[in-house]
C-alpha positions as CSV (number, residue, x, y, z in Angstrom):
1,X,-27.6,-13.7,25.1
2,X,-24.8,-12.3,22.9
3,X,-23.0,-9.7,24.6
4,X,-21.8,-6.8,22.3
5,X,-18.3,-4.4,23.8
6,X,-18.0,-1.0,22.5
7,X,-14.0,-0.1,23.6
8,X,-14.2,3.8,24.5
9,X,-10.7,6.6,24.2
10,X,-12.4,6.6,20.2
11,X,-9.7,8.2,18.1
12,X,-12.1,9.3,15.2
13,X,-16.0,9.8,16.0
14,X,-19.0,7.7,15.5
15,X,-20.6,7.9,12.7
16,X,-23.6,5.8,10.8
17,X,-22.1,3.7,7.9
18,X,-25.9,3.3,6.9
19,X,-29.1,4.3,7.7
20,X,-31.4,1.9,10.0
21,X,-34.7,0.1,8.4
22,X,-36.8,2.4,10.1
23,X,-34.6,5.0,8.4
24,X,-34.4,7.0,11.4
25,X,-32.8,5.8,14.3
26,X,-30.0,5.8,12.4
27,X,-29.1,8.0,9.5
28,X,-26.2,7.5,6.8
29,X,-22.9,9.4,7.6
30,X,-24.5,10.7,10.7
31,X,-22.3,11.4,13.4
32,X,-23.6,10.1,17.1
33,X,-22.4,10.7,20.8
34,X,-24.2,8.9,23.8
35,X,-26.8,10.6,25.8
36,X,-27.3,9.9,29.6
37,X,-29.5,6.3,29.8
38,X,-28.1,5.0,27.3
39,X,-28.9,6.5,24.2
40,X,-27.1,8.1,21.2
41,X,-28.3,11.4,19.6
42,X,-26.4,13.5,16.8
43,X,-24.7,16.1,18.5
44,X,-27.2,19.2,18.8
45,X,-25.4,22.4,20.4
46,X,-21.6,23.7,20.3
47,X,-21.4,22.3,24.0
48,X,-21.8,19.0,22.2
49,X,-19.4,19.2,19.6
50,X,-17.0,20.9,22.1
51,X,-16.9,18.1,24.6
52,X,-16.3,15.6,21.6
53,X,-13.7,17.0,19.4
54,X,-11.6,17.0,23.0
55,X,-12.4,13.4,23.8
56,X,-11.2,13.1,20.8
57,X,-8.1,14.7,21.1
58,X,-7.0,13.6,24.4
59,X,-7.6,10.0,22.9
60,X,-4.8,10.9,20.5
61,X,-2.7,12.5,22.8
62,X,-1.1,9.6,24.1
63,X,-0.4,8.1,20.6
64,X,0.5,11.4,19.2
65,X,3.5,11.3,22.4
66,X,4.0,7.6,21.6
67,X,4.4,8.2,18.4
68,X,7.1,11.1,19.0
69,X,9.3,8.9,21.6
70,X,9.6,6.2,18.6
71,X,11.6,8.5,16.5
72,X,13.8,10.0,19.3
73,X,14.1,6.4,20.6
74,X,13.6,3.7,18.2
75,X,12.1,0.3,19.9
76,X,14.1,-3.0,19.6
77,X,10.4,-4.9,19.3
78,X,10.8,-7.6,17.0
79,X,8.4,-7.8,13.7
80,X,7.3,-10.5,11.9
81,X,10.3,-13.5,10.8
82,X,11.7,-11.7,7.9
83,X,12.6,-15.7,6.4
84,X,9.5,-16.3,6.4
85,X,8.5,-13.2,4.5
86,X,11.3,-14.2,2.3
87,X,10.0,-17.9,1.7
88,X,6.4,-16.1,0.3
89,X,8.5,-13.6,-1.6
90,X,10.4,-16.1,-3.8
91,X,7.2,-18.6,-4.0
92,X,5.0,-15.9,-5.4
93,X,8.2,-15.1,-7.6
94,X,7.8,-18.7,-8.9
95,X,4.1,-18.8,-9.5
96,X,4.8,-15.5,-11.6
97,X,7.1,-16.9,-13.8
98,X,5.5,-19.9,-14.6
99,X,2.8,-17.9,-16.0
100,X,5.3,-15.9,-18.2
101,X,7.6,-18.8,-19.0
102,X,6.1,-20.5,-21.8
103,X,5.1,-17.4,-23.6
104,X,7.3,-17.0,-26.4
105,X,10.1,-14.2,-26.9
106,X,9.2,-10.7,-27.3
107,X,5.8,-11.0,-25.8
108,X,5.6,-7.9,-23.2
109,X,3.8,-9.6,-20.4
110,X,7.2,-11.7,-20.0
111,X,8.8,-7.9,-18.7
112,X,12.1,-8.4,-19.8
113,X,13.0,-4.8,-19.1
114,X,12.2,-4.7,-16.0
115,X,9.8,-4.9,-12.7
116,X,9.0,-4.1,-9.5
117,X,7.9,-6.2,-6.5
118,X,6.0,-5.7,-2.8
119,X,5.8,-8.7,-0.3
120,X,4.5,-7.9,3.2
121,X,3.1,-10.2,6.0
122,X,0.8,-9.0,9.2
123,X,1.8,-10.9,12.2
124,X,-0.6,-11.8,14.1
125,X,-3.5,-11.6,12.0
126,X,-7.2,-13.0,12.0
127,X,-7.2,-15.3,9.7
128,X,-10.2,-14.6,7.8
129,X,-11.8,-16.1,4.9
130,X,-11.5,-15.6,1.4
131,X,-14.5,-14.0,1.0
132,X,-14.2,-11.5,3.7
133,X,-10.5,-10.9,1.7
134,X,-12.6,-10.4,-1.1
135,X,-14.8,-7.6,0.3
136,X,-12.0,-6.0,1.5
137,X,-10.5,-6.0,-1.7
138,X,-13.5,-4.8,-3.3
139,X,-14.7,-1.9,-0.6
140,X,-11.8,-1.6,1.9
141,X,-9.5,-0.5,-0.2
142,X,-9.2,3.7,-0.6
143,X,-8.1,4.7,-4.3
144,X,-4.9,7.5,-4.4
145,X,-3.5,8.2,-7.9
146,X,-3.3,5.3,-10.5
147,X,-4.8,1.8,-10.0
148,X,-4.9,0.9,-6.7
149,X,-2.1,-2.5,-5.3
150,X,-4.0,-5.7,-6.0
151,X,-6.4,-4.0,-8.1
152,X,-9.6,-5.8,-8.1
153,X,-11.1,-6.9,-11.7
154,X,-14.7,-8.9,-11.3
155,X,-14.2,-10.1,-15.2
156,X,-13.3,-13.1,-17.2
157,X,-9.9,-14.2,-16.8
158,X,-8.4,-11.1,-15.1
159,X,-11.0,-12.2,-12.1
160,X,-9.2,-13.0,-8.9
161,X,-8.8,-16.9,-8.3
162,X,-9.0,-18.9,-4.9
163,X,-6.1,-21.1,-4.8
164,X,-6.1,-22.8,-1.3
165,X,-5.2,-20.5,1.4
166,X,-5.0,-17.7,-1.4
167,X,-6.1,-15.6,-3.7
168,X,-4.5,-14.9,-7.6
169,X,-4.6,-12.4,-9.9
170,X,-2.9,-12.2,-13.1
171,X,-4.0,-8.9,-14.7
172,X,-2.8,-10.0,-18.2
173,X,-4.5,-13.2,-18.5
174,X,-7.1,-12.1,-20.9
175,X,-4.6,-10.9,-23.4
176,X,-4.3,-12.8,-26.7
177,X,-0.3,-13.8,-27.8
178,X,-0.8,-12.5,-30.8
179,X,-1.5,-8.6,-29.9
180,X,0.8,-6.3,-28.5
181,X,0.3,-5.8,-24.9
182,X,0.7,-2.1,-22.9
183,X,3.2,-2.3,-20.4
184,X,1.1,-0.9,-17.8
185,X,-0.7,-1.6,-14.4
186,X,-2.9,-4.3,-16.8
187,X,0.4,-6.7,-16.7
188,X,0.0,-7.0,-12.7
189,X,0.5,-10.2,-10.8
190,X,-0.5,-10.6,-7.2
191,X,-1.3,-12.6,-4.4
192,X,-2.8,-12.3,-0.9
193,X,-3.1,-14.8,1.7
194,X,-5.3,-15.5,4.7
195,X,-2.4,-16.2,6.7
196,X,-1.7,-12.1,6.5
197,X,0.9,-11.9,3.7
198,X,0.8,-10.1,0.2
199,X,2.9,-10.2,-3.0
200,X,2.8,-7.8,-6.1
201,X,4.4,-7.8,-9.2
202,X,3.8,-4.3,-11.1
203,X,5.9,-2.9,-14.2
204,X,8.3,0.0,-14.4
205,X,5.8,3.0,-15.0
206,X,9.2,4.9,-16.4
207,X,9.2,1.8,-19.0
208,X,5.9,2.7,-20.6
209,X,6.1,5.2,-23.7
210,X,4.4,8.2,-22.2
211,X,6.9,8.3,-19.5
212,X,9.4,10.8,-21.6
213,X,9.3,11.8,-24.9
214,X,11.9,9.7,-26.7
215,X,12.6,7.6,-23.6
216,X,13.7,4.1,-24.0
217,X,12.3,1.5,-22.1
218,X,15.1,0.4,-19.3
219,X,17.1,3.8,-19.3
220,X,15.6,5.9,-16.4
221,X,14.3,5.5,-12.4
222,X,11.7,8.0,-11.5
223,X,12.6,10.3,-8.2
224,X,8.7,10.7,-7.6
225,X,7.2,7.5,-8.7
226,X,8.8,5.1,-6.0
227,X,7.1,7.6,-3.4
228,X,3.9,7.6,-4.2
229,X,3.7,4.0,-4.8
230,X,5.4,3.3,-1.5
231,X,3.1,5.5,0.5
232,X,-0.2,3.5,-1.7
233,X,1.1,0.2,-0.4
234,X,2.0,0.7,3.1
235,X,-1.6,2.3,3.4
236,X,-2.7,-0.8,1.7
237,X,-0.7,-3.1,4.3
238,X,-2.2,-0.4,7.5
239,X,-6.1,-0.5,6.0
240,X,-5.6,-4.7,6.3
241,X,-4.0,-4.8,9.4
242,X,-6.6,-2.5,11.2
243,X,-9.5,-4.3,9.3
244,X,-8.9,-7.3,10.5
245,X,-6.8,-6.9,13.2
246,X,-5.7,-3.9,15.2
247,X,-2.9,-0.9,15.1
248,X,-1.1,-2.6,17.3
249,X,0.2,-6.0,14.9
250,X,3.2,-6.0,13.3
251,X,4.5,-6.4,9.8
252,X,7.0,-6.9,7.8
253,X,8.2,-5.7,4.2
254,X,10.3,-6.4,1.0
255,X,10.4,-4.1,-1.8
256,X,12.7,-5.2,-4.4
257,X,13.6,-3.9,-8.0
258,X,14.6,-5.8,-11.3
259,X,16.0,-4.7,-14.5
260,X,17.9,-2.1,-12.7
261,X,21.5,-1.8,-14.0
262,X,22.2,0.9,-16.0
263,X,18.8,3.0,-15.4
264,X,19.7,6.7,-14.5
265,X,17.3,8.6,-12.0
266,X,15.3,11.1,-13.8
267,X,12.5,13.3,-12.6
268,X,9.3,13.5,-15.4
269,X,7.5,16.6,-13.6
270,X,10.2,18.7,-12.4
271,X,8.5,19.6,-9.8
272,X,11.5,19.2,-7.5
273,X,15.2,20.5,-7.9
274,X,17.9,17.9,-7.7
275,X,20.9,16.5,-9.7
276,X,19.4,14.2,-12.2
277,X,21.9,11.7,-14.0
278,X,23.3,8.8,-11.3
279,X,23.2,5.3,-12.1
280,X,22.5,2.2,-10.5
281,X,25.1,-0.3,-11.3
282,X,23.2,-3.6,-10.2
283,X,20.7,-5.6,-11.6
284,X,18.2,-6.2,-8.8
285,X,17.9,-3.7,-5.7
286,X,16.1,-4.3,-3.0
287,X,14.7,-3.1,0.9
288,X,14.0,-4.9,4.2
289,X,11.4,-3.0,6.4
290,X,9.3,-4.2,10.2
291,X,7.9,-2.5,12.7
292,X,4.7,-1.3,14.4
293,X,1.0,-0.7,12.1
294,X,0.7,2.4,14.7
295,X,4.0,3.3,13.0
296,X,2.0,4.4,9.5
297,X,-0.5,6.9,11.5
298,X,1.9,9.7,12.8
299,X,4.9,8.5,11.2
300,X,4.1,7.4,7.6
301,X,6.5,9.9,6.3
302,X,9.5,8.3,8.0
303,X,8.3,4.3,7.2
304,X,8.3,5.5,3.5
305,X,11.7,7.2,3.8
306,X,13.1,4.3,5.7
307,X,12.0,1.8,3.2
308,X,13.0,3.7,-0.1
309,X,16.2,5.3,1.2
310,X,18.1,2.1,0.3
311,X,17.3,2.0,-3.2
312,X,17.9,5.4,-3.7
313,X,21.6,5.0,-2.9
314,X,22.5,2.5,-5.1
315,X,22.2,5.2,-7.7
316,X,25.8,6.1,-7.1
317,X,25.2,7.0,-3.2
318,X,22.2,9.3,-3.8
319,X,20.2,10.5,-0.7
320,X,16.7,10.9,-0.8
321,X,16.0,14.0,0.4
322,X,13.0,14.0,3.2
323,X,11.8,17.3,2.1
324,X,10.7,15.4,-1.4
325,X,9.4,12.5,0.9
326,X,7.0,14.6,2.9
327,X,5.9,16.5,-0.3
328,X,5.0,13.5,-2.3
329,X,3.5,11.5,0.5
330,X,1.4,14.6,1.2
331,X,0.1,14.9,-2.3
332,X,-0.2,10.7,-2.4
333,X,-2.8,11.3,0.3
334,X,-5.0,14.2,-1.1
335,X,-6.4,12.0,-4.1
């Protein structure tokens, strides 16, 4: 006989993904508590919803305190080997360039002016197959602003590949040499792995045209933009690691920056006040990030900060101010 475990302390309630054949012992986005014997019922009076919305809460106490004692008192727990992450990083480097390679000069795709890249590995992680990868890919993955990381393209040439223990995309594949190609989210390389790791390749947004009237492709770094992109992938990495694992795996994280030297921080929506004008003086910049998934719930603000604050100040030892961090990552989240 199988033998099915439902763990208890829920953190979020129980609720019907779908409706059951008989289309009424379960119901679509119907939320459920249990019943004495055994059964589960929608909850009915203010008693009910009472008692749940505390079980609830009490269930989060403990990581909300948790979650508190790791910024007064950072662990020492080690995250996943960050050679190994770097092994992945510089592979799916080399599988990227031998797609741009033999294109001839000029053609955009090559991104001459510049790029940016996201490796991350889950460790441990469940191994699954590339199918259930797929699916996740297709309906795991929550949409903020823009196209979503390893954006998911079910046509011709732009479809993702299975490459071994991998899958491949190459958003520009379908693009003939002989047009002009947008420098946009449609030039994306990327790679995920059953093994728990991730690589993408992405263009500078600030390169494209739009970006600022008269703007030159190479000359600015957005204040925003790294923000929100940072806050879209470290969900990305969380929604992975809790699909097929748990809150409770580790990761690790590399985001790195090319075509940097000489690009001034700039800010397109002057939303925020800050001195706009430093330059970065190096060609590729780059963070190293690990820790705890459980880190992302309470704490995402702070993973973002920790992971972007060392690009920021190689534009002439500019800080990143938090209040900007916890504005953008709030606005990220309520697309």
């Amino acid at each position: 006989h199988p033998v099915i475990t439902v763990p208890g302390d829920h953190r979020t309630p129980v609720w019907a993904a779908r409706s059951s054949p008989d289309q009424s012992t379960l119901r679509t986005d119907t939320v459920y508590v249990r019943r004495p014997g055994g059964s589960s019922e929608p909850p009915k009076t203010q008693d009910d919803w009472e008692k749940l919305l505390e079980r609830l809460l009490r269930a989060r106490g403990t990581d909300l305190l948790d979650a508190i004692r790791e910024i007064m008192h950072p662990s020492k727990q080690r995250g996943p080997d960050l050679p190994a992450l770097a092994t992945w990083h510089e592979d799916s480097l080399s599988r990227w360039r031998s797609r741009v390679d033999p294109l001839p000069d000029g053609d955009a795709r090559k991104l001459d002016v510049g790029y940016w890249t996201f490796s991350f590995e889950i460790t441990p992680f469940a191994q699954p197959s590339l199918s259930e990868l797929i699916e996740f890919l297709r309906h795991g993955v929550r949409r903020y602003s823009g196209w979503p990381p390893f954006t998911y393209l079910d046509a011709g040439p732009r479809k993702p590949k299975a490459l071994g223990n991998d899958i491949e995309a190459w958003l520009a594949a379908e693009h003939d040499r002989r047009q002009t190609v947008a420098v946009d989210e449609r030039c994306d390389f990327w790679r995920l792995s059953k093994q728990g790791t991730g690589f993408l390749l992405r263009p500078m947004q600030e390169d494209r045209s739009s970006y600022l009237r008269g703007a030159q492709p190479g000359n600015f770094f957005d204040y925003e933009l790294p923000v929100y992109r940072a806050t879209e992938l470290l969900k990305f990495v969380e929604a992975m690691a809790v699909t097929f694992v748990d809150r409770n795996t580790q990761y690790a994280a590399k985001l790195c920056y090319h075509g940097m030297e000489g690009r001034t921080l700039r800010h397109h929506r002057g939303r925020t006040f800050f001195a706009e004008g430093a330059r970065c003086s190096q060609d590729v910049v780059q963070s190293h990030l690990s820790g705890s998934i459980s880190d992302f719930e309470h704490n995402l603000d702070e993973v973002v900060y920790k992971l972007l604050y060392p690009i920021y100040e190689q534009f002439e030892f500019t800080e990143l101010p938090m209040a900007v961090v916890n504005a953008t990552v709030r606005d990220a989240l309520s697309y």
